[in-house]
């Protein structure tokens, strides 16, 4: 067997050294509190708030139609196009042209410039709806925008590393680790749920005093809407249903203090288009009342004394400083085009998370020690090799999870236990094969190499099927199941490297000595029966 | 150290009628349990609200809690159970609110504040729509992994091996579900993870034995499938016991020391590991015999494959020498 008298340091040895160093160095940040990639602890382990939100996209479509309606209305006013019965009901905009011959061309031009609008007209009676494609796009935009908005709001709120991600077609996953108190949680939820839909509306001067007498249906027939005052529900305002402009034209909102009352107020700034509309309107309607409406409630309704240029305004209300601060964040980060509702919420108190970690760690350590002792006793030095591979495997697992920013959950910890089991299994299979060959009288070096060779197809097949299962789990699972699948996949790949290549490297390293000593009991724990 | 005699071949296949009979009884029993006892769906799948609270200074006054909750229309009939220790309580009810603003957890803590010092440990709210979706997705995950496993084993081994493996998988899962029903373990996402772990574990076991059978078919001179299986199962027995033993020990430790959060999870695993180990020996292997697996046909096919490969190599060699 001269040709087998090869060098004891093979490529396997470099692989083992590399993965061990890689694992140890990159898992240090997770174990000690130093800078670098760290494993994320799932909310079930560190405590925090997990929410699944549904987006009511119908509302987004409704408000899209509404804003198109107010845009058309504004253009008509500007071009002195007279209409009758301008109304928007059930996402259908209807109006009748008074001067059909004179204005038809102008109207058609205005309408043709609006994207996704389906126009039906008959003798100057117009019916406008949104195309199906536009509805879909509006819905999709509403969700994307909601994700963005919620993320901005939570970032500005200053919570530690919140996760906001789109999930499935119309859902949003929000995870906020380390929410300690119920008050914090409530504040975070309020911030998310706040639509922050700012509208500037005109008070209908003719019916201003009838707020408590008109029914909503009656008001709608006049093209009006009735909204309550933010402080006193008994005060009701009759407003023109189509807003003058809305929060989409808002570019900034900051907390300030009123000169007169020293109360916190919110100063907002409009973009140039908004400023122009605002200026035109206030110039034309001196003496009228302008209502500042936020999320369907009237905050104030000042009388217009003069044209307001520059595009800035003020919302005053009975705010506390904190409320004003959160409201400014909500306004600044944009309105939610569609309201969100809570589909699923899980909040884990920090004490429970700590208990879970402690108990699982104790269990894991116990299992680990048991396996290490057992392998050493049962398989002799080759058992020690398996243990070295196992420890390097755990470092590698932690390092890779940290590198990917994977999240460790409670089921994920169970996944680690199982991959440790499979790593041990691989070494058991290999060692049993080597023992078999030794029993059959094969010389030691060949027994080792053939043992690995024979064991390989079984180990590969079983590991690959498990990988396939975890891929299916990842693709179709949710939350905890996904975490479990990720941990299991990384663990299996790591164990294939350490348990198959790593232990083989150690055998390569000691092959000459094993052969010289001839003591199979010491090396393989083998005893003739 | 050595657990099993290395040379002895045990006649497992003689037991095949008894073992498959026993499996049949267990599977039928599990199905009956499933229909009579049913599954205890946790709120993950059924939707609803779960509130876990801990009394920091005394044991939980269960009767007081029930009385107070019953005064509230929405919380009437809520289930109140101890969780792990006598100072911790889980309150479950089927309704869930979808407004972000209101929080049942706070409401309950306020309602119960007269009964002692309470710490809010966990609040889970799952809407009915999400519950249904989670259930559907979980089922889908299992079906898809079955299909993929079937294809993989059929390619790597032979279709009869694939069928036998899948049937023994289904056998294990049904028994685990039977145990979940028997012990009334909460069916939630963690339990689903346990079932899937059993699937992976038991498959691992089955494949290692199948791999040995495949190897023996190629090497042994016997054409008797029964004796080949006996021999293969016997030589892998030491590995099977070792691995199953350590895994069982692992899940036992998780069961006793892993905390209440993974109690159900580890109980399902204990049953699954036992069922999975036994089924790879006593269900999957005998099924191969029932499917009329023919050793000589398989061998002929394998021989054919080797011949084709050699022919290809010969042609390539000739081509490279420029003789074609």
Tab-separated table of N, CA, C and O in Angstrom, chain A residues 51 171 182 185-186 189 193 341-349 351-352 355 359 363 367 370 374 377-379 410-411 414 417-418 422 425 428-429 432-433 435-436 439 457-458 461-462 464-465 468-469 472-473 476 478 481 484 525 529, chain B residues 1-3 6 44 98 100-101 103 106 119 121-127 130 133-134 137 140-141 144-145 148 152 156-157 189-190 192-193 196-197 199 203-204 207-208 211-212 214-215 238-239 242-243 249-250 253-254 257-259 261 265:
chain	number	residue	atom	x	y	z
A	51	UNK	N	-47.079	41.921	14.409
A	51	UNK	CA	-48.431	42.179	13.921
A	51	UNK	C	-48.533	41.875	12.436
A	51	UNK	O	-47.609	42.139	11.671
A	171	UNK	N	-51.003	41.929	2.594
A	171	UNK	CA	-50.778	41.986	4.031
A	171	UNK	C	-49.417	42.608	4.332
A	171	UNK	O	-48.524	42.600	3.514
A	182	UNK	N	-46.833	48.425	28.044
A	182	UNK	CA	-48.100	48.475	27.326
A	182	UNK	C	-48.309	49.845	26.694
A	182	UNK	O	-48.895	49.971	25.626
A	185	UNK	N	-46.436	50.036	23.487
A	185	UNK	CA	-47.108	49.239	22.478
A	185	UNK	C	-48.296	49.999	21.906
A	185	UNK	O	-48.502	50.067	20.702
A	186	UNK	N	-49.053	50.629	22.802
A	186	UNK	CA	-50.232	51.377	22.373
A	186	UNK	C	-49.829	52.534	21.468
A	186	UNK	O	-50.450	52.794	20.448
A	189	UNK	N	-48.890	51.267	18.091
A	189	UNK	CA	-50.062	50.859	17.321
A	189	UNK	C	-50.835	52.075	16.815
A	189	UNK	O	-51.298	52.101	15.677
A	193	UNK	N	-51.703	52.915	12.994
A	193	UNK	CA	-53.095	52.915	12.550
A	193	UNK	C	-53.553	54.276	12.062
A	193	UNK	O	-54.530	54.384	11.338
A	341	UNK	N	-56.094	47.104	9.044
A	341	UNK	CA	-56.722	46.488	10.201
A	341	UNK	C	-55.849	45.349	10.687
A	341	UNK	O	-55.034	44.816	9.942
A	342	UNK	N	-56.069	44.997	11.930
A	342	UNK	CA	-55.212	44.005	12.570
A	342	UNK	C	-55.717	42.609	12.261
A	342	UNK	O	-56.859	42.278	12.546
A	343	UNK	N	-54.867	41.769	11.645
A	343	UNK	CA	-55.273	40.401	11.362
A	343	UNK	C	-54.710	39.447	12.403
A	343	UNK	O	-55.293	38.445	12.741
A	344	UNK	N	-53.507	39.765	12.871
A	344	UNK	CA	-52.860	38.864	13.809
A	344	UNK	C	-51.927	39.698	14.664
A	344	UNK	O	-51.278	40.604	14.167
A	345	UNK	N	-51.913	39.411	15.956
A	345	UNK	CA	-50.983	40.132	16.817
A	345	UNK	C	-50.417	39.172	17.841
A	345	UNK	O	-51.149	38.384	18.430
A	346	UNK	N	-49.139	39.198	17.993
A	346	UNK	CA	-48.535	38.402	19.053
A	346	UNK	C	-47.590	39.310	19.809
A	346	UNK	O	-46.699	39.900	19.219
A	347	UNK	N	-47.813	39.429	21.087
A	347	UNK	CA	-46.840	40.197	21.839
A	347	UNK	C	-46.329	39.337	22.974
A	347	UNK	O	-47.084	38.661	23.652
A	348	UNK	N	-45.027	39.323	23.084
A	348	UNK	CA	-44.398	38.508	24.109
A	348	UNK	C	-43.701	39.445	25.077
A	348	UNK	O	-42.887	40.271	24.661
A	349	UNK	N	-44.061	39.333	26.337
A	349	UNK	CA	-43.417	40.164	27.345
A	349	UNK	C	-41.963	39.766	27.488
A	349	UNK	O	-41.615	38.621	27.271
A	351	UNK	N	-40.112	39.250	29.977
A	351	UNK	CA	-39.777	38.252	31.002
A	351	UNK	C	-39.999	36.840	30.475
A	351	UNK	O	-39.234	35.932	30.739
A	352	UNK	N	-41.066	36.686	29.673
A	352	UNK	CA	-41.334	35.366	29.119
A	352	UNK	C	-40.231	34.975	28.147
A	352	UNK	O	-39.754	33.849	28.152
A	355	UNK	N	-37.250	33.819	30.065
A	355	UNK	CA	-37.464	32.476	30.605
A	355	UNK	C	-37.273	31.420	29.532
A	355	UNK	O	-36.636	30.391	29.760
A	359	UNK	N	-34.496	28.395	29.658
A	359	UNK	CA	-34.870	26.991	29.700
A	359	UNK	C	-34.346	26.226	28.487
A	359	UNK	O	-33.822	25.124	28.625
A	363	UNK	N	-31.588	23.109	28.319
A	363	UNK	CA	-31.893	21.856	27.652
A	363	UNK	C	-30.864	21.555	26.561
A	363	UNK	O	-30.348	20.441	26.462
A	367	UNK	N	-28.256	18.356	26.399
A	367	UNK	CA	-28.233	17.429	25.275
A	367	UNK	C	-26.830	17.355	24.682
A	367	UNK	O	-26.289	16.278	24.416
A	370	UNK	N	-24.336	15.507	26.837
A	370	UNK	CA	-24.634	14.083	26.810
A	370	UNK	C	-24.069	13.443	25.544
A	370	UNK	O	-23.410	12.405	25.595
A	374	UNK	N	-21.031	10.728	25.354
A	374	UNK	CA	-21.378	9.436	24.798
A	374	UNK	C	-20.500	9.061	23.605
A	374	UNK	O	-19.983	7.951	23.527
A	377	UNK	N	-16.992	8.084	24.717
A	377	UNK	CA	-16.918	6.780	25.369
A	377	UNK	C	-17.141	5.664	24.351
A	377	UNK	O	-16.411	4.675	24.315
A	378	UNK	N	-18.138	5.843	23.478
A	378	UNK	CA	-18.532	4.754	22.603
A	378	UNK	C	-17.557	4.548	21.454
A	378	UNK	O	-17.290	3.419	21.058
A	379	UNK	N	-17.035	5.612	20.884
A	379	UNK	CA	-16.215	5.479	19.686
A	379	UNK	C	-14.741	5.808	19.908
A	379	UNK	O	-13.989	5.930	18.938
A	410	UNK	N	-37.977	29.940	18.790
A	410	UNK	CA	-38.044	28.753	19.639
A	410	UNK	C	-38.083	27.467	18.812
A	410	UNK	O	-37.280	26.565	19.047
A	411	UNK	N	-38.965	27.362	17.824
A	411	UNK	CA	-38.916	26.170	16.973
A	411	UNK	C	-37.568	26.065	16.259
A	411	UNK	O	-37.078	24.965	16.013
A	414	UNK	N	-35.232	24.196	18.323
A	414	UNK	CA	-35.496	22.764	18.190
A	414	UNK	C	-34.892	22.253	16.894
A	414	UNK	O	-34.378	21.129	16.841
A	417	UNK	N	-31.336	21.464	17.506
A	417	UNK	CA	-31.201	20.184	18.197
A	417	UNK	C	-31.241	19.046	17.184
A	417	UNK	O	-30.449	18.102	17.229
A	418	UNK	N	-32.170	19.154	16.229
A	418	UNK	CA	-32.302	18.070	15.275
A	418	UNK	C	-31.144	17.984	14.295
A	418	UNK	O	-30.721	16.889	13.926
A	422	UNK	N	-28.610	14.997	13.442
A	422	UNK	CA	-28.268	14.434	12.133
A	422	UNK	C	-26.771	14.436	11.883
A	422	UNK	O	-26.234	13.546	11.219
A	425	UNK	N	-25.544	11.564	13.625
A	425	UNK	CA	-25.945	10.381	12.871
A	425	UNK	C	-24.956	10.092	11.744
A	425	UNK	O	-24.568	8.951	11.523
A	428	UNK	N	-22.012	8.500	13.191
A	428	UNK	CA	-22.313	7.135	13.628
A	428	UNK	C	-22.283	6.199	12.419
A	428	UNK	O	-21.665	5.129	12.457
A	429	UNK	N	-22.928	6.634	11.326
A	429	UNK	CA	-22.957	5.793	10.125
A	429	UNK	C	-21.537	5.529	9.629
A	429	UNK	O	-21.156	4.387	9.351
A	432	UNK	N	-19.635	3.249	12.054
A	432	UNK	CA	-20.115	1.868	11.991
A	432	UNK	C	-19.575	1.168	10.741
A	432	UNK	O	-19.208	-0.007	10.780
A	433	UNK	N	-19.527	1.914	9.637
A	433	UNK	CA	-19.002	1.338	8.400
A	433	UNK	C	-17.528	0.983	8.539
A	433	UNK	O	-17.081	-0.064	8.085
A	435	UNK	N	-15.933	0.286	11.299
A	435	UNK	CA	-15.840	-0.882	12.171
A	435	UNK	C	-16.136	-2.161	11.413
A	435	UNK	O	-15.452	-3.174	11.576
A	436	UNK	N	-17.181	-2.106	10.594
A	436	UNK	CA	-17.546	-3.272	9.798
A	436	UNK	C	-16.373	-3.751	8.958
A	436	UNK	O	-16.070	-4.942	8.913
A	439	UNK	N	-13.702	-5.308	10.991
A	439	UNK	CA	-14.108	-6.667	11.359
A	439	UNK	C	-13.877	-7.645	10.222
A	439	UNK	O	-13.523	-8.780	10.428
A	457	UNK	N	-23.348	7.593	0.238
A	457	UNK	CA	-24.612	7.687	-0.493
A	457	UNK	C	-25.788	7.771	0.483
A	457	UNK	O	-26.737	8.526	0.259
A	458	UNK	N	-25.707	7.009	1.582
A	458	UNK	CA	-26.796	7.067	2.557
A	458	UNK	C	-26.900	8.460	3.174
A	458	UNK	O	-27.991	9.031	3.287
A	461	UNK	N	-28.159	11.013	0.527
A	461	UNK	CA	-29.587	10.861	0.247
A	461	UNK	C	-30.442	11.383	1.393
A	461	UNK	O	-31.418	12.088	1.186
A	462	UNK	N	-30.048	11.033	2.617
A	462	UNK	CA	-30.910	11.439	3.737
A	462	UNK	C	-30.821	12.950	3.967
A	462	UNK	O	-31.833	13.609	4.227
A	464	UNK	N	-30.103	15.228	1.677
A	464	UNK	CA	-30.753	15.934	0.572
A	464	UNK	C	-32.271	15.911	0.719
A	464	UNK	O	-32.937	16.915	0.475
A	465	UNK	N	-32.833	14.746	1.121
A	465	UNK	CA	-34.302	14.733	1.297
A	465	UNK	C	-34.717	15.695	2.395
A	465	UNK	O	-35.735	16.384	2.270
A	468	UNK	N	-34.707	19.064	0.973
A	468	UNK	CA	-35.884	19.259	0.116
A	468	UNK	C	-37.109	19.602	0.977
A	468	UNK	O	-37.860	20.523	0.682
A	469	UNK	N	-37.267	18.838	2.067
A	469	UNK	CA	-38.407	19.125	2.949
A	469	UNK	C	-38.325	20.535	3.500
A	469	UNK	O	-39.326	21.257	3.532
A	472	UNK	N	-39.421	23.058	0.983
A	472	UNK	CA	-40.886	23.120	0.864
A	472	UNK	C	-41.477	23.885	2.043
A	472	UNK	O	-42.396	24.690	1.884
A	473	UNK	N	-40.916	23.648	3.222
A	473	UNK	CA	-41.402	24.356	4.414
A	473	UNK	C	-41.168	25.846	4.278
A	473	UNK	O	-42.015	26.668	4.634
A	476	UNK	N	-43.703	27.295	1.657
A	476	UNK	CA	-45.123	27.337	1.990
A	476	UNK	C	-45.414	27.696	3.438
A	476	UNK	O	-46.553	27.931	3.790
A	478	UNK	N	-45.145	29.741	7.187
A	478	UNK	CA	-45.213	31.140	7.593
A	478	UNK	C	-44.443	31.280	8.902
A	478	UNK	O	-44.266	30.315	9.624
A	481	UNK	N	-42.549	28.556	11.142
A	481	UNK	CA	-42.178	27.427	10.293
A	481	UNK	C	-41.023	27.831	9.382
A	481	UNK	O	-40.080	27.064	9.170
A	484	UNK	N	-37.853	27.821	11.319
A	484	UNK	CA	-37.460	26.444	11.542
A	484	UNK	C	-36.757	25.900	10.302
A	484	UNK	O	-35.705	25.272	10.380
A	525	UNK	N	-13.011	2.403	19.329
A	525	UNK	CA	-13.880	1.885	20.388
A	525	UNK	C	-14.436	0.522	20.036
A	525	UNK	O	-15.518	0.142	20.472
A	529	UNK	N	-16.686	-9.297	19.483
A	529	UNK	CA	-17.706	-9.946	20.314
A	529	UNK	C	-17.533	-11.458	20.227
A	529	UNK	O	-17.313	-11.991	19.163
B	1	UNK	N	-16.841	-0.858	22.941
B	1	UNK	CA	-18.252	-1.092	23.273
B	1	UNK	C	-19.023	-1.518	22.035
B	1	UNK	O	-18.781	-1.056	20.924
B	2	UNK	N	-19.965	-2.347	22.220
B	2	UNK	CA	-20.727	-2.839	21.089
B	2	UNK	C	-22.101	-3.239	21.607
B	2	UNK	O	-22.231	-3.943	22.592
B	3	UNK	N	-23.140	-2.735	20.961
B	3	UNK	CA	-24.471	-3.041	21.480
B	3	UNK	C	-25.000	-4.341	20.899
B	3	UNK	O	-25.374	-5.265	21.606
B	6	UNK	N	-22.320	-8.324	15.895
B	6	UNK	CA	-22.072	-7.845	14.543
B	6	UNK	C	-22.455	-8.870	13.482
B	6	UNK	O	-22.779	-8.512	12.361
B	44	UNK	N	-53.725	29.633	16.593
B	44	UNK	CA	-53.006	29.818	15.332
B	44	UNK	C	-53.871	29.408	14.154
B	44	UNK	O	-53.840	30.003	13.094
B	98	UNK	N	-60.350	43.243	15.251
B	98	UNK	CA	-59.417	43.595	14.185
B	98	UNK	C	-59.078	45.081	14.179
B	98	UNK	O	-58.439	45.570	13.275
B	100	UNK	N	-56.920	48.136	15.422
B	100	UNK	CA	-55.596	48.263	16.004
B	100	UNK	C	-55.627	48.927	17.368
B	100	UNK	O	-54.781	48.690	18.206
B	101	UNK	N	-56.607	49.782	17.549
B	101	UNK	CA	-56.601	50.607	18.741
B	101	UNK	C	-56.849	49.865	20.038
B	101	UNK	O	-56.130	50.042	21.010
B	103	UNK	N	-56.981	46.943	22.807
B	103	UNK	CA	-56.190	45.770	23.131
B	103	UNK	C	-56.829	44.972	24.259
B	103	UNK	O	-56.998	45.470	25.367
B	106	UNK	N	-54.725	44.499	27.606
B	106	UNK	CA	-54.815	45.554	28.612
B	106	UNK	C	-56.145	45.493	29.354
B	106	UNK	O	-56.199	45.631	30.574
B	119	UNK	N	-48.505	40.272	35.840
B	119	UNK	CA	-47.571	40.656	34.783
B	119	UNK	C	-48.113	40.052	33.492
B	119	UNK	O	-48.452	38.875	33.442
B	121	UNK	N	-47.711	38.458	30.149
B	121	UNK	CA	-46.589	37.741	29.553
B	121	UNK	C	-46.704	37.632	28.046
B	121	UNK	O	-45.714	37.681	27.334
B	122	UNK	N	-47.930	37.440	27.564
B	122	UNK	CA	-48.057	37.176	26.134
B	122	UNK	C	-49.483	37.464	25.722
B	122	UNK	O	-50.414	37.129	26.456
B	123	UNK	N	-49.648	38.110	24.577
B	123	UNK	CA	-50.978	38.278	24.000
B	123	UNK	C	-50.897	37.860	22.540
B	123	UNK	O	-50.106	38.392	21.781
B	124	UNK	N	-51.687	36.873	22.165
B	124	UNK	CA	-51.745	36.460	20.766
B	124	UNK	C	-53.152	36.670	20.251
B	124	UNK	O	-54.105	36.192	20.856
B	125	UNK	N	-53.260	37.399	19.164
B	125	UNK	CA	-54.558	37.585	18.538
B	125	UNK	C	-54.446	37.112	17.101
B	125	UNK	O	-53.581	37.571	16.362
B	126	UNK	N	-55.278	36.160	16.711
B	126	UNK	CA	-55.240	35.688	15.332
B	126	UNK	C	-56.631	35.818	14.746
B	126	UNK	O	-57.591	35.264	15.287
B	127	UNK	N	-56.753	36.581	13.681
B	127	UNK	CA	-58.039	36.751	13.022
B	127	UNK	C	-58.442	35.471	12.320
B	127	UNK	O	-57.600	34.668	11.957
B	130	UNK	N	-56.773	34.722	8.894
B	130	UNK	CA	-55.377	34.307	8.981
B	130	UNK	C	-55.280	32.858	9.435
B	130	UNK	O	-54.511	32.074	8.901
B	133	UNK	N	-55.871	30.544	6.674
B	133	UNK	CA	-54.755	30.587	5.737
B	133	UNK	C	-53.556	29.807	6.268
B	133	UNK	O	-52.907	29.074	5.539
B	134	UNK	N	-53.286	29.965	7.579
B	134	UNK	CA	-52.166	29.241	8.186
B	134	UNK	C	-52.388	27.737	8.065
B	134	UNK	O	-51.472	26.978	7.757
B	137	UNK	N	-51.820	26.684	4.464
B	137	UNK	CA	-50.410	26.712	4.096
B	137	UNK	C	-49.635	25.562	4.717
B	137	UNK	O	-48.760	24.987	4.099
B	140	UNK	N	-50.383	22.481	2.814
B	140	UNK	CA	-49.717	22.592	1.521
B	140	UNK	C	-48.236	22.237	1.669
B	140	UNK	O	-47.680	21.512	0.833
B	141	UNK	N	-47.604	22.747	2.735
B	141	UNK	CA	-46.181	22.470	2.950
B	141	UNK	C	-45.944	20.968	3.037
B	141	UNK	O	-45.009	20.436	2.437
B	144	UNK	N	-46.562	19.255	-0.496
B	144	UNK	CA	-45.489	19.535	-1.455
B	144	UNK	C	-44.229	18.763	-1.089
B	144	UNK	O	-43.568	18.173	-1.950
B	145	UNK	N	-43.905	18.695	0.220
B	145	UNK	CA	-42.684	17.949	0.543
B	145	UNK	C	-42.876	16.461	0.238
B	145	UNK	O	-41.936	15.812	-0.202
B	148	UNK	N	-42.232	16.058	-3.505
B	148	UNK	CA	-40.809	16.188	-3.841
B	148	UNK	C	-40.018	14.964	-3.399
B	148	UNK	O	-39.164	14.466	-4.126
B	152	UNK	N	-37.806	12.415	-5.654
B	152	UNK	CA	-36.383	12.230	-5.364
B	152	UNK	C	-36.054	10.748	-5.178
B	152	UNK	O	-35.109	10.231	-5.781
B	156	UNK	N	-33.603	8.360	-7.320
B	156	UNK	CA	-32.387	7.827	-6.702
B	156	UNK	C	-32.476	6.321	-6.468
B	156	UNK	O	-31.468	5.638	-6.481
B	157	UNK	N	-33.672	5.796	-6.194
B	157	UNK	CA	-33.804	4.366	-5.939
B	157	UNK	C	-34.655	3.746	-7.033
B	157	UNK	O	-34.171	3.456	-8.115
B	189	UNK	N	-48.608	26.378	15.344
B	189	UNK	CA	-47.501	26.331	14.381
B	189	UNK	C	-46.339	25.486	14.894
B	189	UNK	O	-45.686	24.791	14.124
B	190	UNK	N	-46.094	25.524	16.201
B	190	UNK	CA	-45.015	24.720	16.764
B	190	UNK	C	-45.286	23.231	16.581
B	190	UNK	O	-44.385	22.447	16.273
B	192	UNK	N	-47.059	21.910	14.273
B	192	UNK	CA	-46.859	21.621	12.851
B	192	UNK	C	-45.369	21.419	12.576
B	192	UNK	O	-44.972	20.500	11.853
B	193	UNK	N	-44.534	22.266	13.187
B	193	UNK	CA	-43.088	22.117	13.019
B	193	UNK	C	-42.652	20.750	13.539
B	193	UNK	O	-41.791	20.091	12.943
B	196	UNK	N	-43.502	18.086	11.024
B	196	UNK	CA	-42.582	18.130	9.888
B	196	UNK	C	-41.202	17.610	10.258
B	196	UNK	O	-40.508	17.020	9.443
B	197	UNK	N	-40.798	17.833	11.512
B	197	UNK	CA	-39.523	17.294	11.968
B	197	UNK	C	-39.566	15.778	11.977
B	197	UNK	O	-38.624	15.113	11.555
B	199	UNK	N	-41.355	13.985	10.112
B	199	UNK	CA	-41.290	13.595	8.705
B	199	UNK	C	-39.837	13.484	8.246
B	199	UNK	O	-39.423	12.486	7.666
B	203	UNK	N	-37.850	9.870	7.654
B	203	UNK	CA	-37.390	9.671	6.283
B	203	UNK	C	-35.888	9.371	6.279
B	203	UNK	O	-35.420	8.490	5.565
B	204	UNK	N	-35.165	10.094	7.099
B	204	UNK	CA	-33.738	9.892	7.258
B	204	UNK	C	-33.454	8.430	7.617
B	204	UNK	O	-32.628	7.768	7.003
B	207	UNK	N	-34.367	6.036	4.687
B	207	UNK	CA	-33.433	6.092	3.562
B	207	UNK	C	-32.132	5.389	3.876
B	207	UNK	O	-31.545	4.718	3.031
B	208	UNK	N	-31.686	5.489	5.126
B	208	UNK	CA	-30.432	4.838	5.465
B	208	UNK	C	-30.578	3.313	5.366
B	208	UNK	O	-29.685	2.620	4.873
B	211	UNK	N	-30.879	2.490	1.610
B	211	UNK	CA	-29.577	2.593	0.965
B	211	UNK	C	-28.801	1.294	1.161
B	211	UNK	O	-28.145	0.794	0.259
B	212	UNK	N	-28.915	0.753	2.383
B	212	UNK	CA	-28.210	-0.491	2.665
B	212	UNK	C	-28.812	-1.645	1.880
B	212	UNK	O	-28.101	-2.519	1.391
B	214	UNK	N	-30.313	-1.415	-1.031
B	214	UNK	CA	-29.881	-1.225	-2.420
B	214	UNK	C	-28.458	-1.753	-2.618
B	214	UNK	O	-28.151	-2.440	-3.577
B	215	UNK	N	-27.602	-1.418	-1.623
B	215	UNK	CA	-26.215	-1.867	-1.709
B	215	UNK	C	-26.136	-3.392	-1.650
B	215	UNK	O	-25.414	-4.005	-2.433
B	238	UNK	N	-27.276	-1.403	14.773
B	238	UNK	CA	-26.486	-0.724	15.792
B	238	UNK	C	-26.570	0.792	15.585
B	238	UNK	O	-26.778	1.555	16.534
B	239	UNK	N	-26.451	1.234	14.316
B	239	UNK	CA	-26.588	2.663	13.999
B	239	UNK	C	-27.998	3.170	14.347
B	239	UNK	O	-28.150	4.238	14.947
B	242	UNK	N	-28.456	3.543	18.076
B	242	UNK	CA	-27.650	4.648	18.600
B	242	UNK	C	-28.304	5.994	18.291
B	242	UNK	O	-28.527	6.823	19.178
B	243	UNK	N	-28.609	6.191	17.015
B	243	UNK	CA	-29.135	7.485	16.609
B	243	UNK	C	-30.517	7.731	17.206
B	243	UNK	O	-30.788	8.801	17.752
B	249	UNK	N	-33.395	10.715	23.511
B	249	UNK	CA	-32.898	11.343	24.728
B	249	UNK	C	-32.994	12.875	24.613
B	249	UNK	O	-33.427	13.552	25.536
B	250	UNK	N	-32.588	13.370	23.441
B	250	UNK	CA	-32.658	14.814	23.194
B	250	UNK	C	-34.073	15.346	23.399
B	250	UNK	O	-34.287	16.318	24.125
B	253	UNK	N	-35.175	15.315	26.981
B	253	UNK	CA	-34.642	16.439	27.750
B	253	UNK	C	-35.415	17.711	27.427
B	253	UNK	O	-35.788	18.485	28.322
B	254	UNK	N	-35.709	17.904	26.146
B	254	UNK	CA	-36.514	19.070	25.775
B	254	UNK	C	-37.869	19.013	26.469
B	254	UNK	O	-38.401	20.024	26.926
B	257	UNK	N	-37.093	19.609	30.368
B	257	UNK	CA	-36.429	20.838	30.796
B	257	UNK	C	-36.596	22.014	29.845
B	257	UNK	O	-36.117	23.093	30.106
B	258	UNK	N	-37.236	21.793	28.706
B	258	UNK	CA	-37.287	22.840	27.678
B	258	UNK	C	-38.294	23.933	27.959
B	258	UNK	O	-38.426	24.856	27.179
B	259	UNK	N	-39.033	23.827	29.038
B	259	UNK	CA	-40.014	24.861	29.330
B	259	UNK	C	-41.369	24.525	28.723
B	259	UNK	O	-41.486	23.693	27.825
B	261	UNK	N	-43.321	26.237	26.900
B	261	UNK	CA	-43.597	26.676	25.539
B	261	UNK	C	-43.406	25.536	24.541
B	261	UNK	O	-44.050	25.503	23.505
B	265	UNK	N	-44.786	20.411	21.659
B	265	UNK	CA	-43.822	20.185	20.577
B	265	UNK	C	-42.986	18.939	20.858
B	265	UNK	O	-42.871	18.042	20.038
